[in-house]
Amino acid sequence: MSHQIITKMAYNASTRHIETWQHSNNVWPRTDCFYAMDVGTDEKMFQFIKLIAERSWQGRKWRRQFEILFKEYPELRMDSYENELRGKTWEEYCAIRRKYEELAESKRGDIVARFKQLVKIK
């Protein structure tokens, strides 16, 4: 299985992008590729936080800050409520997921503000 390995991650305040240098684990010789994710709005920053919460993106640079954020806002991580999902029908499963997604969305401004505070982004 192939996956991307992030070697560096930084926030560029002038462009309001999260910049990463990454490479695929199955490419030789290893060459890093540059990617920039626009996080100029709270909506885009929230989408980035959700990528980390869903483990679709690595957040090694701010690992401790994400751990704090996910403890304060457990609705972002499915593993905080997965015991509620066990043994449920598909409709009930979807309703529970939707409930937590809507809860997180309702706190979007607070979540983004707290993340920026933790990682010292203005």
PDB file of C-alpha atoms in Angstrom:
ATOM      1  CA  MET A   1       0.000   0.000   0.000  1.00  0.00           C
ATOM      2  CA  SER A   2       1.309   3.394  -0.949  1.00  0.00           C
ATOM      3  CA  HIS A   3       0.927   6.510   1.137  1.00  0.00           C
ATOM      4  CA  GLN A   4       2.365   9.991   1.342  1.00  0.00           C
ATOM      5  CA  ILE A   5       4.945  10.758   4.004  1.00  0.00           C
ATOM      6  CA  ILE A   6       5.074  14.380   5.114  1.00  0.00           C
ATOM      7  CA  THR A   7       8.643  15.424   5.808  1.00  0.00           C
ATOM      8  CA  LYS A   8       8.015  19.104   6.666  1.00  0.00           C
ATOM      9  CA  MET A   9       4.946  21.167   7.487  1.00  0.00           C
ATOM     10  CA  ALA A  10       4.719  24.913   8.103  1.00  0.00           C
ATOM     11  CA  TYR A  11       2.177  27.709   8.167  1.00  0.00           C
ATOM     12  CA  ASN A  12       2.968  30.576   5.797  1.00  0.00           C
ATOM     13  CA  ALA A  13       1.356  33.704   7.275  1.00  0.00           C
ATOM     14  CA  SER A  14       1.810  35.831   4.179  1.00  0.00           C
ATOM     15  CA  THR A  15      -0.080  33.432   1.883  1.00  0.00           C
ATOM     16  CA  ARG A  16      -2.255  31.890   4.627  1.00  0.00           C
ATOM     17  CA  HIS A  17      -1.358  28.391   3.437  1.00  0.00           C
ATOM     18  CA  ILE A  18      -0.225  25.275   5.235  1.00  0.00           C
ATOM     19  CA  GLU A  19       2.779  24.143   3.243  1.00  0.00           C
ATOM     20  CA  THR A  20       4.058  20.586   3.205  1.00  0.00           C
ATOM     21  CA  TRP A  21       6.950  18.782   1.640  1.00  0.00           C
ATOM     22  CA  GLN A  22       6.135  15.123   1.138  1.00  0.00           C
ATOM     23  CA  HIS A  23       7.042  12.029  -0.817  1.00  0.00           C
ATOM     24  CA  SER A  24       5.444   8.708  -1.642  1.00  0.00           C
ATOM     25  CA  ASN A  25       6.757   5.716   0.248  1.00  0.00           C
ATOM     26  CA  ASN A  26       7.005   3.600  -2.923  1.00  0.00           C
ATOM     27  CA  VAL A  27       8.949   5.939  -5.208  1.00  0.00           C
ATOM     28  CA  TRP A  28      12.682   5.620  -5.678  1.00  0.00           C
ATOM     29  CA  PRO A  29      14.722   7.755  -5.650  1.00  0.00           C
ATOM     30  CA  ARG A  30      12.876   9.659  -3.006  1.00  0.00           C
ATOM     31  CA  THR A  31      12.035  13.183  -4.103  1.00  0.00           C
ATOM     32  CA  ASP A  32      10.017  15.577  -2.013  1.00  0.00           C
ATOM     33  CA  CYS A  33       7.074  17.366  -3.594  1.00  0.00           C
ATOM     34  CA  PHE A  34       5.768  20.696  -2.378  1.00  0.00           C
ATOM     35  CA  TYR A  35       2.060  21.178  -1.634  1.00  0.00           C
ATOM     36  CA  ALA A  36       0.248  24.210  -0.260  1.00  0.00           C
ATOM     37  CA  MET A  37      -3.227  24.022   1.255  1.00  0.00           C
ATOM     38  CA  ASP A  38      -5.169  27.270   1.393  1.00  0.00           C
ATOM     39  CA  VAL A  39      -6.472  27.826   4.934  1.00  0.00           C
ATOM     40  CA  GLY A  40      -7.272  31.518   4.535  1.00  0.00           C
ATOM     41  CA  THR A  41     -10.829  31.218   5.881  1.00  0.00           C
ATOM     42  CA  ASP A  42     -12.236  29.548   8.981  1.00  0.00           C
ATOM     43  CA  GLU A  43     -14.121  27.101   6.731  1.00  0.00           C
ATOM     44  CA  LYS A  44     -10.914  25.998   5.002  1.00  0.00           C
ATOM     45  CA  MET A  45      -9.012  25.779   8.295  1.00  0.00           C
ATOM     46  CA  PHE A  46     -11.853  23.672   9.729  1.00  0.00           C
ATOM     47  CA  GLN A  47     -11.631  21.335   6.711  1.00  0.00           C
ATOM     48  CA  PHE A  48      -7.886  20.939   7.389  1.00  0.00           C
ATOM     49  CA  ILE A  49      -8.562  20.133  11.053  1.00  0.00           C
ATOM     50  CA  LYS A  50     -11.157  17.546   9.984  1.00  0.00           C
ATOM     51  CA  LEU A  51      -8.597  15.913   7.654  1.00  0.00           C
ATOM     52  CA  ILE A  52      -6.290  15.463  10.646  1.00  0.00           C
ATOM     53  CA  ALA A  53      -9.157  14.258  12.854  1.00  0.00           C
ATOM     54  CA  GLU A  54     -10.170  11.655  10.266  1.00  0.00           C
ATOM     55  CA  ARG A  55      -6.529  10.588   9.928  1.00  0.00           C
ATOM     56  CA  SER A  56      -6.604  11.415   6.224  1.00  0.00           C
ATOM     57  CA  TRP A  57      -3.657  13.776   6.673  1.00  0.00           C
ATOM     58  CA  GLN A  58      -0.622  13.677   8.945  1.00  0.00           C
ATOM     59  CA  GLY A  59      -0.202  16.331  11.573  1.00  0.00           C
ATOM     60  CA  ARG A  60       3.132  15.401  13.091  1.00  0.00           C
ATOM     61  CA  LYS A  61       4.339  18.978  13.359  1.00  0.00           C
ATOM     62  CA  TRP A  62       1.485  19.943  15.694  1.00  0.00           C
ATOM     63  CA  ARG A  63       0.837  16.510  17.243  1.00  0.00           C
ATOM     64  CA  ARG A  64       0.589  17.771  20.837  1.00  0.00           C
ATOM     65  CA  GLN A  65      -1.621  20.682  19.841  1.00  0.00           C
ATOM     66  CA  PHE A  66      -3.977  18.358  17.956  1.00  0.00           C
ATOM     67  CA  GLU A  67      -4.123  16.001  20.943  1.00  0.00           C
ATOM     68  CA  ILE A  68      -5.181  18.911  23.157  1.00  0.00           C
ATOM     69  CA  LEU A  69      -7.730  20.085  20.584  1.00  0.00           C
ATOM     70  CA  PHE A  70      -9.261  16.621  20.200  1.00  0.00           C
ATOM     71  CA  LYS A  71      -9.531  16.213  23.979  1.00  0.00           C
ATOM     72  CA  GLU A  72     -11.334  19.549  24.228  1.00  0.00           C
ATOM     73  CA  TYR A  73     -13.558  18.806  21.215  1.00  0.00           C
ATOM     74  CA  PRO A  74     -14.010  14.997  21.154  1.00  0.00           C
ATOM     75  CA  GLU A  75     -16.808  15.229  18.572  1.00  0.00           C
ATOM     76  CA  LEU A  76     -14.103  15.742  15.931  1.00  0.00           C
ATOM     77  CA  ARG A  77     -12.750  12.195  16.373  1.00  0.00           C
ATOM     78  CA  MET A  78     -14.894   9.169  15.645  1.00  0.00           C
ATOM     79  CA  ASP A  79     -12.932   7.057  18.131  1.00  0.00           C
ATOM     80  CA  SER A  80     -14.374   9.212  20.957  1.00  0.00           C
ATOM     81  CA  TYR A  81     -17.907   7.982  20.196  1.00  0.00           C
ATOM     82  CA  GLU A  82     -17.336   4.690  18.371  1.00  0.00           C
ATOM     83  CA  ASN A  83     -18.775   2.714  21.291  1.00  0.00           C
ATOM     84  CA  GLU A  84     -22.138   4.368  20.509  1.00  0.00           C
ATOM     85  CA  LEU A  85     -21.907   2.991  16.963  1.00  0.00           C
ATOM     86  CA  ARG A  86     -21.447  -0.668  17.873  1.00  0.00           C
ATOM     87  CA  GLY A  87     -24.394  -2.877  17.079  1.00  0.00           C
ATOM     88  CA  LYS A  88     -26.410  -0.118  15.426  1.00  0.00           C
ATOM     89  CA  THR A  89     -28.291  -0.422  12.177  1.00  0.00           C
ATOM     90  CA  TRP A  90     -26.971   1.538   9.207  1.00  0.00           C
ATOM     91  CA  GLU A  91     -29.638   4.243   9.664  1.00  0.00           C
ATOM     92  CA  GLU A  92     -28.812   4.627  13.362  1.00  0.00           C
ATOM     93  CA  TYR A  93     -25.075   4.633  12.572  1.00  0.00           C
ATOM     94  CA  CYS A  94     -25.553   7.437  10.022  1.00  0.00           C
ATOM     95  CA  ALA A  95     -27.752   9.422  12.429  1.00  0.00           C
ATOM     96  CA  ILE A  96     -25.127   9.238  15.188  1.00  0.00           C
ATOM     97  CA  ARG A  97     -22.317  10.271  12.798  1.00  0.00           C
ATOM     98  CA  ARG A  98     -24.442  13.143  11.490  1.00  0.00           C
ATOM     99  CA  LYS A  99     -25.202  14.276  15.053  1.00  0.00           C
ATOM    100  CA  TYR A 100     -21.494  14.546  15.916  1.00  0.00           C
ATOM    101  CA  GLU A 101     -20.603  16.155  12.574  1.00  0.00           C
ATOM    102  CA  GLU A 102     -23.312  18.784  13.101  1.00  0.00           C
ATOM    103  CA  LEU A 103     -22.117  19.343  16.673  1.00  0.00           C
ATOM    104  CA  ALA A 104     -18.555  19.915  15.457  1.00  0.00           C
ATOM    105  CA  GLU A 105     -19.809  22.177  12.662  1.00  0.00           C
ATOM    106  CA  SER A 106     -21.778  24.264  15.167  1.00  0.00           C
ATOM    107  CA  LYS A 107     -18.527  24.846  17.096  1.00  0.00           C
ATOM    108  CA  ARG A 108     -16.438  25.561  13.986  1.00  0.00           C
ATOM    109  CA  GLY A 109     -15.486  29.103  14.996  1.00  0.00           C
ATOM    110  CA  ASP A 110     -14.443  28.013  18.493  1.00  0.00           C
ATOM    111  CA  ILE A 111     -12.502  25.020  17.184  1.00  0.00           C
ATOM    112  CA  VAL A 112     -10.603  27.080  14.610  1.00  0.00           C
ATOM    113  CA  ALA A 113      -9.873  29.841  17.135  1.00  0.00           C
ATOM    114  CA  ARG A 114      -8.570  27.310  19.677  1.00  0.00           C
ATOM    115  CA  PHE A 115      -6.400  25.585  17.063  1.00  0.00           C
ATOM    116  CA  LYS A 116      -4.898  28.903  15.975  1.00  0.00           C
ATOM    117  CA  GLN A 117      -4.230  29.727  19.612  1.00  0.00           C
ATOM    118  CA  LEU A 118      -2.560  26.372  20.246  1.00  0.00           C
ATOM    119  CA  VAL A 119      -0.263  26.555  17.204  1.00  0.00           C
ATOM    120  CA  LYS A 120       0.242  30.322  17.550  1.00  0.00           C
ATOM    121  CA  ILE A 121      -1.234  31.298  14.177  1.00  0.00           C
ATOM    122  CA  LYS A 122      -2.624  34.815  13.901  1.00  0.00           C
TER     123      LYS A 122
END
